[in-house]
mmCIF file of C-alpha atoms in Angstrom:
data_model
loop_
_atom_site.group_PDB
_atom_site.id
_atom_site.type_symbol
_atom_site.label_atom_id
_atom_site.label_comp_id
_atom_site.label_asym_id
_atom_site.label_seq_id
_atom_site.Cartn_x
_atom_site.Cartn_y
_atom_site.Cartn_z
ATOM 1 C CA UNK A 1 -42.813 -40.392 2.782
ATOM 2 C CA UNK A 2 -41.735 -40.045 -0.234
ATOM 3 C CA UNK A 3 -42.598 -36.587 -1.033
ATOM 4 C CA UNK A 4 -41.756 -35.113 2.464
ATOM 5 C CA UNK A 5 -37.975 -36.648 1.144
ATOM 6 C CA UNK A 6 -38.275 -34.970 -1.992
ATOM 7 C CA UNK A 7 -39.647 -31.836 -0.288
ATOM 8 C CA UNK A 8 -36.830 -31.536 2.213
ATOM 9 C CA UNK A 9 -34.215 -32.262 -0.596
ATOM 10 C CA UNK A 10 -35.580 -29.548 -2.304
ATOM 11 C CA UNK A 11 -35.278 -26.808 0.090
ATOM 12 C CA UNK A 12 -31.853 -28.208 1.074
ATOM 13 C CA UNK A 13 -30.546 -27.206 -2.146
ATOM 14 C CA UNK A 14 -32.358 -23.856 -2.411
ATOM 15 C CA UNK A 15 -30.847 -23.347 1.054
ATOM 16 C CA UNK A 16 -27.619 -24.126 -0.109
ATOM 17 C CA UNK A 17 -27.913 -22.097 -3.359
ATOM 18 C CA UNK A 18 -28.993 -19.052 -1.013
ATOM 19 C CA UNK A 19 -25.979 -19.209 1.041
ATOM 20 C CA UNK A 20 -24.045 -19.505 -1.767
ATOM 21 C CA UNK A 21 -25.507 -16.367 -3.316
ATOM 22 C CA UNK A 22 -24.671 -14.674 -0.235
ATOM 23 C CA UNK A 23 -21.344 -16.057 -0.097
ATOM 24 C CA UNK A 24 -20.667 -14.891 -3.316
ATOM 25 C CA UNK A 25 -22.197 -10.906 -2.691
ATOM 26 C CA UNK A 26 -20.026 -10.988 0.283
ATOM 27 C CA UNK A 27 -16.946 -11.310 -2.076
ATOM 28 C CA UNK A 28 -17.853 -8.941 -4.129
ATOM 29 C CA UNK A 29 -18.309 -6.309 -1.457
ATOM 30 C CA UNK A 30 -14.798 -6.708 -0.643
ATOM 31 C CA UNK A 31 -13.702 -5.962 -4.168
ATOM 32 C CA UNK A 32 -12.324 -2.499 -3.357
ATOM 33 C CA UNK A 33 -10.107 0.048 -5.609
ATOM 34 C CA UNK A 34 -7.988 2.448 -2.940
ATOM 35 C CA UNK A 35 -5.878 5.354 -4.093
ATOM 36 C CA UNK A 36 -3.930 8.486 -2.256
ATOM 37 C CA UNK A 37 -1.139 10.501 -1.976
ATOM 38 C CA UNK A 38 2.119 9.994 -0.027
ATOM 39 C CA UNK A 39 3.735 12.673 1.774
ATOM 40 C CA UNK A 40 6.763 11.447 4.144
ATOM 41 C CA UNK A 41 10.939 11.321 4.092
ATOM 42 C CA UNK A 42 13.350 8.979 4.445
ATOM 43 C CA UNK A 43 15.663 9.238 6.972
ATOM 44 C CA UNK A 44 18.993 11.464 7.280
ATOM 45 C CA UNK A 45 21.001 7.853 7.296
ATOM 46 C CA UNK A 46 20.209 6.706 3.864
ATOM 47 C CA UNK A 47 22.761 7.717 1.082
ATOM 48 C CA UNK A 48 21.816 10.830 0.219
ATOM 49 C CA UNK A 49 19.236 11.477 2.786
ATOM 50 C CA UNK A 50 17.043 12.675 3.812
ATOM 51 C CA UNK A 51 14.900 12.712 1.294
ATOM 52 C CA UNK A 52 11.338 13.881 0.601
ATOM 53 C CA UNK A 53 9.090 11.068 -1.063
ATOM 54 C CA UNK A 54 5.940 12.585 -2.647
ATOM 55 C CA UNK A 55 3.827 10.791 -5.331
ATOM 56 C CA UNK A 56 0.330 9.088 -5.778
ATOM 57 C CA UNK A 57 -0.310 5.310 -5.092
ATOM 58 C CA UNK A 58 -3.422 3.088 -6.134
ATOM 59 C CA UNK A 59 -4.612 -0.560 -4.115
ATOM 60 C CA UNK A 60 -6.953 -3.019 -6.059
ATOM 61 C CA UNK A 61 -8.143 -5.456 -3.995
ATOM 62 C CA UNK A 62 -8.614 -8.721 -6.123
ATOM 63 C CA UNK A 63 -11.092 -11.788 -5.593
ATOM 64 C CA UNK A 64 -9.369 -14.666 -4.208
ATOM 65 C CA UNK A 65 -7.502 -12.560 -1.094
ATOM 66 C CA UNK A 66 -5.362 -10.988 -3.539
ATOM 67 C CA UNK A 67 -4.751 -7.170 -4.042
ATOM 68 C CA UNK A 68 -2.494 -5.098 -6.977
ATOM 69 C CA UNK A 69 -0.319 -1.932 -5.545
ATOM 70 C CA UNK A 70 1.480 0.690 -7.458
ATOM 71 C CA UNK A 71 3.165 3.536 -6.237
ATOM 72 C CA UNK A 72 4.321 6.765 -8.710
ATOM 73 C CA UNK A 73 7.192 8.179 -6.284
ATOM 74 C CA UNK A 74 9.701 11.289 -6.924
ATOM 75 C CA UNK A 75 12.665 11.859 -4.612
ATOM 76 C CA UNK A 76 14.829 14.672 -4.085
ATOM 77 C CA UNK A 77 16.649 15.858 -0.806
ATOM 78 C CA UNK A 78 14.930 17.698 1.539
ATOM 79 C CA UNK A 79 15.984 20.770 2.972
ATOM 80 C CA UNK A 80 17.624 19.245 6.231
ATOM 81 C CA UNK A 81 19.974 18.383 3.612
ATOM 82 C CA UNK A 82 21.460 21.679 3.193
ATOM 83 C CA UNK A 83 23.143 21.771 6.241
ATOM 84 C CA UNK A 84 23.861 18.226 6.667
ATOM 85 C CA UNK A 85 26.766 16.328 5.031
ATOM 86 C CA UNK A 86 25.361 15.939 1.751
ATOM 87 C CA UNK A 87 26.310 19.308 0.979
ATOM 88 C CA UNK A 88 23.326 20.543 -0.849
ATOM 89 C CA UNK A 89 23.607 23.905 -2.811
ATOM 90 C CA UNK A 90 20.409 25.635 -2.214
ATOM 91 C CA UNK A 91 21.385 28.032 -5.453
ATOM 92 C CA UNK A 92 21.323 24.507 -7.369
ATOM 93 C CA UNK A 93 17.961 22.040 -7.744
ATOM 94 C CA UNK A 94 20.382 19.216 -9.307
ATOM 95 C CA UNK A 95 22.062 19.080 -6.428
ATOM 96 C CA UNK A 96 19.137 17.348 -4.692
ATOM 97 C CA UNK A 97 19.544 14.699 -6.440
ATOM 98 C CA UNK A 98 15.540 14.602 -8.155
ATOM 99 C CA UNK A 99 14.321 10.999 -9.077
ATOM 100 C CA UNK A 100 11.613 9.081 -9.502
ATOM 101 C CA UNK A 101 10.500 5.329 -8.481
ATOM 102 C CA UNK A 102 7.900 3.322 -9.867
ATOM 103 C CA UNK A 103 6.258 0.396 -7.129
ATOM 104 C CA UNK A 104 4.352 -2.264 -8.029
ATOM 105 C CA UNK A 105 3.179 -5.324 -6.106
ATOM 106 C CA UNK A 106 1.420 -7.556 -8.260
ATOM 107 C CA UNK A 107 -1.061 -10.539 -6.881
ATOM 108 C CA UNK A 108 -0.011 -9.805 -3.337
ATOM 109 C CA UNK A 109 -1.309 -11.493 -0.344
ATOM 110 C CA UNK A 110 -4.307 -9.792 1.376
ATOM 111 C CA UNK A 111 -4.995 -9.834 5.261
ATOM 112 C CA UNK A 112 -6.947 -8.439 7.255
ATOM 113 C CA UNK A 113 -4.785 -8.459 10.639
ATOM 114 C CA UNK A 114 -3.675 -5.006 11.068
ATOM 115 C CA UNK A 115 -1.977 -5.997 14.533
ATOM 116 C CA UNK A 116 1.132 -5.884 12.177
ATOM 117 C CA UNK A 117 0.632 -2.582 11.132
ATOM 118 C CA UNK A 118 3.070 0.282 12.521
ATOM 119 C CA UNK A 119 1.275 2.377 14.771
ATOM 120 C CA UNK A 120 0.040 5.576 13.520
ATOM 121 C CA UNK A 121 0.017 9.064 15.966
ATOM 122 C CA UNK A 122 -2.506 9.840 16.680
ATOM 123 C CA UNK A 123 -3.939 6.420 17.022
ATOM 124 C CA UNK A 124 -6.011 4.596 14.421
ATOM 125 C CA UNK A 125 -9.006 3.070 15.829
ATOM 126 C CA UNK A 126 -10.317 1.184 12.809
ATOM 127 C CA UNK A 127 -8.611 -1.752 11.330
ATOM 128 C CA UNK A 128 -8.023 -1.831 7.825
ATOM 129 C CA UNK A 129 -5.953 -4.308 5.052
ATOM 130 C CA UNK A 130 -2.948 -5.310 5.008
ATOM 131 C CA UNK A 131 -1.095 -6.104 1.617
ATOM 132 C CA UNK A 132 2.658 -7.836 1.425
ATOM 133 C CA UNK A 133 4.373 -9.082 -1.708
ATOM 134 C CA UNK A 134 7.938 -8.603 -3.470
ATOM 135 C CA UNK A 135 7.790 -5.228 -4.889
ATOM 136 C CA UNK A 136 9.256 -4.175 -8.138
ATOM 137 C CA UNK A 137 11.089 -0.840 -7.805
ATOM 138 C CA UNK A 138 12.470 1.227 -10.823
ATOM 139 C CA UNK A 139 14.814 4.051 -10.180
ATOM 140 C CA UNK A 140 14.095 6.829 -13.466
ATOM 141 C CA UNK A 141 12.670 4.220 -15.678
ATOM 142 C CA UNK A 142 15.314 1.310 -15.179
ATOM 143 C CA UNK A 143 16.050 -1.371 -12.297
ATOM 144 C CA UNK A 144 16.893 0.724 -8.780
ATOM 145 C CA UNK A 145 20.063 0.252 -8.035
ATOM 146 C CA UNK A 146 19.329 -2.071 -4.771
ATOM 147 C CA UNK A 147 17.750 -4.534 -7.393
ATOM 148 C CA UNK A 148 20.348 -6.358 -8.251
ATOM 149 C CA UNK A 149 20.974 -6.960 -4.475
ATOM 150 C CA UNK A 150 18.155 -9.177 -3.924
ATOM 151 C CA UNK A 151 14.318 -9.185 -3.788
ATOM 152 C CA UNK A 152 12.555 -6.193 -1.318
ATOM 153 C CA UNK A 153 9.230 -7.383 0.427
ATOM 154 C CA UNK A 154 6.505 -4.522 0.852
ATOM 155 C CA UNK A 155 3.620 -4.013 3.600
ATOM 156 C CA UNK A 156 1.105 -1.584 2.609
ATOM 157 C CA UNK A 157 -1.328 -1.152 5.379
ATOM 158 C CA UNK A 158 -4.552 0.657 5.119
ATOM 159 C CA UNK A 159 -6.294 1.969 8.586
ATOM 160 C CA UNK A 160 -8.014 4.565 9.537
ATOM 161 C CA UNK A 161 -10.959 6.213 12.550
ATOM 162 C CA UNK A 162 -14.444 6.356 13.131
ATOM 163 C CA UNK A 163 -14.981 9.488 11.511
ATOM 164 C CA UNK A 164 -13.322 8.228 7.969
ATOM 165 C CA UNK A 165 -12.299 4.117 8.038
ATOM 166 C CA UNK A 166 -9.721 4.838 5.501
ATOM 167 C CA UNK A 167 -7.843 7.299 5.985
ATOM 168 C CA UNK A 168 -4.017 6.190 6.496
ATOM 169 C CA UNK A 169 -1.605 4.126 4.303
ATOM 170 C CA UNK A 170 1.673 2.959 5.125
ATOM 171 C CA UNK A 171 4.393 1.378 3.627
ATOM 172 C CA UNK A 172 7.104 -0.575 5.147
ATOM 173 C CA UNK A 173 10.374 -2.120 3.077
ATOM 174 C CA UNK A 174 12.300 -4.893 4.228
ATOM 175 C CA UNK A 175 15.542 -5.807 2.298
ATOM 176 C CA UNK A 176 17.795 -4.324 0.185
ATOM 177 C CA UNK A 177 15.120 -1.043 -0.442
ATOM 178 C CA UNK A 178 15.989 -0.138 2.704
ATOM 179 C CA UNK A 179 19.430 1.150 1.802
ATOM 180 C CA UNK A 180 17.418 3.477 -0.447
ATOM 181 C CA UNK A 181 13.829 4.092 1.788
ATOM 182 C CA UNK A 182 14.830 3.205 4.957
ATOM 183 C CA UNK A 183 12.936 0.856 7.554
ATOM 184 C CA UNK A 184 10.649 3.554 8.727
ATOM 185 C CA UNK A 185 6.848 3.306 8.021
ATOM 186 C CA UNK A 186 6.569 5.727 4.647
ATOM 187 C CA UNK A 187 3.626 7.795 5.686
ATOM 188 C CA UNK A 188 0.446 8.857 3.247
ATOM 189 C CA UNK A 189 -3.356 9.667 3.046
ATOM 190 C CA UNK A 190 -6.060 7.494 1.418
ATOM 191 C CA UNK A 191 -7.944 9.967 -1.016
ATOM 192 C CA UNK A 192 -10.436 8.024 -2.856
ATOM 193 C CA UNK A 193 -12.691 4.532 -1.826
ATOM 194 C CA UNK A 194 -14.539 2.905 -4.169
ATOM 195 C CA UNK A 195 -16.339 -0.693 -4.766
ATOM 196 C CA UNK A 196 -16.208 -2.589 -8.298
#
């Protein structure tokens, strides 16, 4: 009897350990470094607008459901601009108003419900991540100027199709960055994929 105790306790804990090894391979599976481009404008209603937002962006997804973001953005106005009320001299680039933005979400929260994820056109069919933190926005090197208005909260969503999972990113501002970026989903591409 008192073997067949010993026995069972035994195996108990090698089950548990087993599970636990899973467990734990599981997590690290998820540990996933994402990177891309992003290629979108802001709308005509922002001051300044519209402008064209190009730059390179980077996700590390973190154990614990946590993820880094950073976004390397330039700015200037697009050519809509010309003939809109900026008054945009097509003889003069500084007239565009060229700048850059640095993004950065640090320790964000991690979720995998894209159901809050604008919609992309045509349709993304797999779900992705979702990331949402404050985001720290510089404007050439120094605070952006809707900084000292209050924190900005950023979604970063991460979806893509059967033929590539990962293929869209979007970011969404809410707060003061929208005076800047607008509410729109900023449109890019996911480039790279890779596991840690």
């Amino acid at each position: 009897m008192y073997s067949k105790k010993l026995v069972a306790g035994i195996c108990g804990m090698g089950m548990a350990l087993s599970v636990g090894l899973v467990q734990s391979q599981a997590q690290d599976l998820r540990l996933v470094y994402f990177s891309g481009l992003i290629n979108d404008y802001s709308p005509s209603t922002v001051s300044g607008g519209p402008y064209e937002i190009r730059g390179d962006w980077s996700l590390d997804v973190q154990r614990g459901g946590t993820a880094n973001f950073s976004a390397d953005l330039n700015m200037e106005t697009s050519d809509y601009g010309i003939t809109s009320a900026t008054k945009v001299d097509p003889t003069n680039p500084a007239t565009r108003s060229p700048h850059t933005h640095h993004i950065s979400l640090t320790n964000a929260t991690l979720s995998y419900d894209t159901s809050v994820c604008p919609a992309n056109s045509p349709a993304t069919t797999v779900s992705g991540l979702v990331v949402t933190g404050t985001a720290t926005t510089t404007g050439n090197g120094g605070p952006a100027p809707f900084e000292s208005q209050g924190a900005s909260t950023l979604q970063v969503c991460i979806m893509g199709g059967t033929e590539a999972n990962y293929s869209n990113v979007t970011l969404v501002y809410t707060g003061p960055a929208t005076t800047h970026f607008g509410a729109q989903p900023i449109h890019g591409v996911v480039r790279s994929v890779s596991t840690k």
